[in-house]
Short mmCIF file of C-alpha atoms in Angstrom, two decimals:
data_model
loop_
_atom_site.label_atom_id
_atom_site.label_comp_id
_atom_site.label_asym_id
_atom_site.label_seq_id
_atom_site.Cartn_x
_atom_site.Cartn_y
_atom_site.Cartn_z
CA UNK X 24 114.72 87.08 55.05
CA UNK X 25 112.55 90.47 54.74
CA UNK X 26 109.60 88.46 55.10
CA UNK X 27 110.45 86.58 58.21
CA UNK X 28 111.32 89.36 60.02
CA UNK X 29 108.46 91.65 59.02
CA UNK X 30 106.02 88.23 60.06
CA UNK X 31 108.14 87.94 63.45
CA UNK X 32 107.32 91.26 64.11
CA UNK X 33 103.75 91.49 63.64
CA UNK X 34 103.62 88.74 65.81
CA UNK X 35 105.66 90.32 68.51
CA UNK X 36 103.34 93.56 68.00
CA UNK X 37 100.11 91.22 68.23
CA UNK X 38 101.59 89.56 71.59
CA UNK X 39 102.17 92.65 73.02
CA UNK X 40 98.54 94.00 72.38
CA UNK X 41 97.12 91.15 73.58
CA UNK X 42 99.15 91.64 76.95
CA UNK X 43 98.06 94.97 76.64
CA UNK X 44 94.32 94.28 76.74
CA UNK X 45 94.43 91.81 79.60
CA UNK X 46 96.24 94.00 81.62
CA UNK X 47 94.24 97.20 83.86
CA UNK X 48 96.49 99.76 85.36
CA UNK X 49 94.12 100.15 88.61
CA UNK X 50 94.14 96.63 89.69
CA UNK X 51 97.68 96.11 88.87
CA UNK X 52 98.30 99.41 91.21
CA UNK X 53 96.76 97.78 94.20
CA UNK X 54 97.81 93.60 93.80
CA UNK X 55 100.50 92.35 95.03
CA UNK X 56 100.02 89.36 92.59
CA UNK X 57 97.47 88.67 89.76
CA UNK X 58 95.68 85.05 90.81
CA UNK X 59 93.42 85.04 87.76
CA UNK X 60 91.88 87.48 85.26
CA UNK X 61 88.74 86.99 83.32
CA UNK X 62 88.04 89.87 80.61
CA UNK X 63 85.74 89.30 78.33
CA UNK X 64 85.48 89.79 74.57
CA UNK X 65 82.97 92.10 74.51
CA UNK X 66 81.28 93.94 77.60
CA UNK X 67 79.46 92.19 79.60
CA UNK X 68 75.63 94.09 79.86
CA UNK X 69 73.73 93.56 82.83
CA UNK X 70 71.94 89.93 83.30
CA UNK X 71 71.54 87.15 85.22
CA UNK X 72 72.62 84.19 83.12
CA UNK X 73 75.25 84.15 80.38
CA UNK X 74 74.64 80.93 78.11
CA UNK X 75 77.86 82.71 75.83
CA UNK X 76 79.35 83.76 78.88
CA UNK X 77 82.70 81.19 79.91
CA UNK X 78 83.37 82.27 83.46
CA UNK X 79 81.20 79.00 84.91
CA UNK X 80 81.81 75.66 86.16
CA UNK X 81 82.90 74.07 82.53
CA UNK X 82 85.56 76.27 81.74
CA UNK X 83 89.01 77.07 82.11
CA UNK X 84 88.01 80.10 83.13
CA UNK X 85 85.43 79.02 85.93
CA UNK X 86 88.41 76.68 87.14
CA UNK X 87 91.13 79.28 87.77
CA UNK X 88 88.20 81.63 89.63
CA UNK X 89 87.42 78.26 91.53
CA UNK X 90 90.97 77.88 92.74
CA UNK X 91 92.00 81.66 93.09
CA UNK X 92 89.62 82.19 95.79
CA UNK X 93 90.72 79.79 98.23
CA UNK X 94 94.47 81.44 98.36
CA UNK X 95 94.76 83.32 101.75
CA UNK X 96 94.20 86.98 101.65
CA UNK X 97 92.46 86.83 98.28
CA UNK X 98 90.34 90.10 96.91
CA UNK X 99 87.96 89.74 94.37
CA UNK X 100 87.68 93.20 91.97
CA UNK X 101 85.05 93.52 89.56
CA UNK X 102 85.37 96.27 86.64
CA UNK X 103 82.67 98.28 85.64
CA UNK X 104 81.06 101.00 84.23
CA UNK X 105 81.31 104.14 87.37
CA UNK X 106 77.77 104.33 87.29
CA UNK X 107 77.74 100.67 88.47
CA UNK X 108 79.44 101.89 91.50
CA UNK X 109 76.89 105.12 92.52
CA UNK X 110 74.85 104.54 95.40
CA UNK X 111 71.87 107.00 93.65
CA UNK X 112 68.26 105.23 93.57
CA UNK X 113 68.16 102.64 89.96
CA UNK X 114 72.32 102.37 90.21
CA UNK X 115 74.21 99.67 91.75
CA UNK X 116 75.71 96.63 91.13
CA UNK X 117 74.65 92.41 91.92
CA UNK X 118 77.30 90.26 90.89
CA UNK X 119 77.28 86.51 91.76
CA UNK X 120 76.59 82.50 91.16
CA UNK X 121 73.83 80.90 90.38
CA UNK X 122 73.00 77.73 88.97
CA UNK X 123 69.67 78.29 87.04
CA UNK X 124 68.14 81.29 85.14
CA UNK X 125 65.58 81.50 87.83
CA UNK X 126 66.97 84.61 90.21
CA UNK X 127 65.69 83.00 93.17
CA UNK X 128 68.46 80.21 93.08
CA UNK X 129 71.44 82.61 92.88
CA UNK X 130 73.60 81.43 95.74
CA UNK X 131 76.01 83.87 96.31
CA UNK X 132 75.64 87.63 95.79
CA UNK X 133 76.77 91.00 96.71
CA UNK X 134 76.16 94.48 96.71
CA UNK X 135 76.63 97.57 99.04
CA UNK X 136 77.22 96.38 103.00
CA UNK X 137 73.72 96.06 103.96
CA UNK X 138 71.85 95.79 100.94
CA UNK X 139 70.84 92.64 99.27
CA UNK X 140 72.89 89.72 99.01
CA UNK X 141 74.73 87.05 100.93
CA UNK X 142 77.37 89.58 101.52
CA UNK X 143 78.36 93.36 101.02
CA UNK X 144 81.29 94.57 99.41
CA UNK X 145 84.33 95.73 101.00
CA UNK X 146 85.33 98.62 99.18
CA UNK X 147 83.79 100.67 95.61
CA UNK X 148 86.81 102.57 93.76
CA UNK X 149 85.62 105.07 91.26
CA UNK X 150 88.69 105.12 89.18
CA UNK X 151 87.82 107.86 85.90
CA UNK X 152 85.10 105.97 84.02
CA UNK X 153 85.33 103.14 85.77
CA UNK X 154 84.16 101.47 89.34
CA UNK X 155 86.17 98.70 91.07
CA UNK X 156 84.18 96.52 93.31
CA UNK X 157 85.93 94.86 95.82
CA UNK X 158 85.18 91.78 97.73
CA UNK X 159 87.36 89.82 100.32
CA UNK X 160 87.28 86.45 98.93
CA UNK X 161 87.10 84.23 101.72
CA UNK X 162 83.66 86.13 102.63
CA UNK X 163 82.27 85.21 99.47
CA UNK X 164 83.48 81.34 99.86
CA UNK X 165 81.78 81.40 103.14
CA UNK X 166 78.74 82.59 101.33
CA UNK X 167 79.12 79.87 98.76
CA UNK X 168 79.38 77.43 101.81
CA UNK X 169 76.36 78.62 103.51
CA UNK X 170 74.75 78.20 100.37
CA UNK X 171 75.69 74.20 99.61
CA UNK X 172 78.02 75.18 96.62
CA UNK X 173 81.20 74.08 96.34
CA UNK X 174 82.31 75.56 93.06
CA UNK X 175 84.80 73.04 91.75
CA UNK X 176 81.98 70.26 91.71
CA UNK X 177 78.18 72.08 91.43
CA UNK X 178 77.64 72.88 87.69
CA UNK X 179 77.07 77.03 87.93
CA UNK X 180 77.57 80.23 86.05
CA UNK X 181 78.65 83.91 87.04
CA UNK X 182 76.29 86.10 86.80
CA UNK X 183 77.24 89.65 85.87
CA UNK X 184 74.64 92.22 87.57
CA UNK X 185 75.79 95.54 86.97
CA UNK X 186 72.81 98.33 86.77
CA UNK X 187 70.91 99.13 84.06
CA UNK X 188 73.13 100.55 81.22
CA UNK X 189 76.22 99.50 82.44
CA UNK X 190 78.83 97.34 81.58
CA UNK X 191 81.00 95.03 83.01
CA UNK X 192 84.35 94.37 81.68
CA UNK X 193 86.54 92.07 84.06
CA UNK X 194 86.69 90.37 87.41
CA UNK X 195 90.09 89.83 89.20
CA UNK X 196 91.10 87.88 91.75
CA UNK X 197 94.03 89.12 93.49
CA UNK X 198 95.99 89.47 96.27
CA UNK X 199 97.43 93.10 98.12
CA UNK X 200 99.35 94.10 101.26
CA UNK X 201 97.26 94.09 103.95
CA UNK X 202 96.63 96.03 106.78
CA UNK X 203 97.49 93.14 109.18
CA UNK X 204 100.94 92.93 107.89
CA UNK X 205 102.21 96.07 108.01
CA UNK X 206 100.57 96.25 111.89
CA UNK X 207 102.74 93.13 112.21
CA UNK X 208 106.03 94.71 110.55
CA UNK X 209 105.21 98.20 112.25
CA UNK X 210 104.99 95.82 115.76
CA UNK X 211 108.45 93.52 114.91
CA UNK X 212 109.78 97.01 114.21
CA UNK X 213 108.84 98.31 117.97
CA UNK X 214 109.84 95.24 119.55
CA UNK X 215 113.47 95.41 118.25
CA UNK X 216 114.04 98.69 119.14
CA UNK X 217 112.68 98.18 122.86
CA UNK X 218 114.95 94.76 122.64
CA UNK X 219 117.84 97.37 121.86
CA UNK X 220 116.60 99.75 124.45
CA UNK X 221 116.80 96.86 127.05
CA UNK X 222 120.64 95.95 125.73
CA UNK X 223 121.42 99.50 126.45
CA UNK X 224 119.79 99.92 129.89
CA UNK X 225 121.42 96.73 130.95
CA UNK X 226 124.82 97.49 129.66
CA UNK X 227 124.37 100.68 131.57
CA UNK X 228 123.40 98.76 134.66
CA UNK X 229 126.64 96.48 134.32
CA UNK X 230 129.01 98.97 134.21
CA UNK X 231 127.67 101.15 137.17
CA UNK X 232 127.68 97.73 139.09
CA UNK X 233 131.26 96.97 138.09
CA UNK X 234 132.48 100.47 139.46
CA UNK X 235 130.74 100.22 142.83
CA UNK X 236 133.06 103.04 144.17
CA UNK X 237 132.40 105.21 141.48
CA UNK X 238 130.05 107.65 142.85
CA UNK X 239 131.78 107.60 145.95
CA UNK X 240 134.77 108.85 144.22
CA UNK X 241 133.17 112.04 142.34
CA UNK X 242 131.31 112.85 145.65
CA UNK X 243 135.52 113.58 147.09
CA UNK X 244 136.57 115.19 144.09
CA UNK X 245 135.11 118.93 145.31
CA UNK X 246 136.55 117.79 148.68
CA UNK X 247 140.03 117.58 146.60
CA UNK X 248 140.32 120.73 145.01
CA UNK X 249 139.32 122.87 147.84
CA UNK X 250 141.98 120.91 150.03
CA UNK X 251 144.39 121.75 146.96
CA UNK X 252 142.84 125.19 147.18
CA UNK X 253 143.84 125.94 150.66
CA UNK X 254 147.21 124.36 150.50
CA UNK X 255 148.18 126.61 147.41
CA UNK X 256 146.73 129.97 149.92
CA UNK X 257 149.09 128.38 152.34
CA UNK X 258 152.30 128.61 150.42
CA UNK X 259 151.99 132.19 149.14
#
């Protein structure tokens, strides 16, 4: 009985480690929901095509990236190395798809807004040791369009272009709370409180137009108490 429950626990401990290492406290900070994560087992150093690498076309992996993209409001965020995420001269970052080991036929790429590549990123998080490259996801499909890909039938591979001496050790695809809909929540909020405004103005409105004599009434009221005035003068 000692035995089974020392072997069920190593294998809750080894579950829990391997949760451990798939999960990243920075990207889980900012998603609203986790589409797909690809880690992998070692590092990824800087290079254009990955025969060992399984984030392509013929892998589970590849699949899950293929169909994570397309969800609405998708983010892609790449993990690497901070220095992967300077903007210095020799630093940098070129992540993409490709479907040969020449570089010319990469298809889709990206680096800072306005450098090279089909498209620039959206946002560069230096997070401690780390940099988070972020890319909207339905930018980079459009890329992937423009480019004759369509990644769920063209055989191709990711290719992982972090600078020289860096590493790269995940891309994400995920989704957050946008911008958009908290202008939309911040503008149903403002349009129920002028709907209340209106109720109030027009219940106002209804009862001053029930009580027509109403101001007629408090105009006489002085008129009444000096009358009552003069008549009390009178009597003494």
């Amino acid at each position: 009985m000692k035995k089974f429950v020392s072997i069920a626990l190593a294998i809750i401990m080894m579950l829990s480690v391997s949760v451990c290492a798939f999960a990243d406290d920075y990207v889980d900070s900012i998603a609203t929901e986790v589409l797909t994560t690809y880690e992998p087992l070692f590092p990824m150093d800087n290079g254009w095509w990955k025969e060992d690498s399984d984030l392509g076309s013929s892998t589970d992996a590849g699949a899950e990236f293929a169909e994570a993209i397309t969800v609405d409001g998708a983010k892609i965020v790449i993990k690497a190395d901070a220095i992967a995420g300077s903007t210095e001269d020799g630093y940098g970052f070129q992540y993409g798809v490709q479907t040969t080991d020449t570089w010319v036929m990469v298809l889709a790429h990206f680096n800072y807004a306005g450098g090279e590549g089909n498209l620039g990123a959206e946002d560069v998080v230096i997070d401690g040791d780390y940099a988070y490259i972020i890319v909207d996801a339905a930018e980079f499909v459009d890329a992937l369009t423009a480019n004759d890909i369509d990644l769920t039938v063209n055989t191709w591979q990711w290719i992982f272009g972090a600078c020289s001496g860096a590493k790269t050790y995940g891309v994400y695809v995920i989704t957050t709370a946008s911008a958009e809909e908290e202008t939309e929540e911040t503008t149903e909020e403002a349009e129920a409180t002028e709907e209340t405004t209106e109720e109030a103005s027009e219940s106002t409105e209804t009862t001053t137009a029930s009580s027509p004599d109403t101001g007629v009434a408090l105009a006489l009221v002085p008129m009444a108490i000096a009358g009552i005035a003069v008549v009390s003068s009178k009597r003494r």
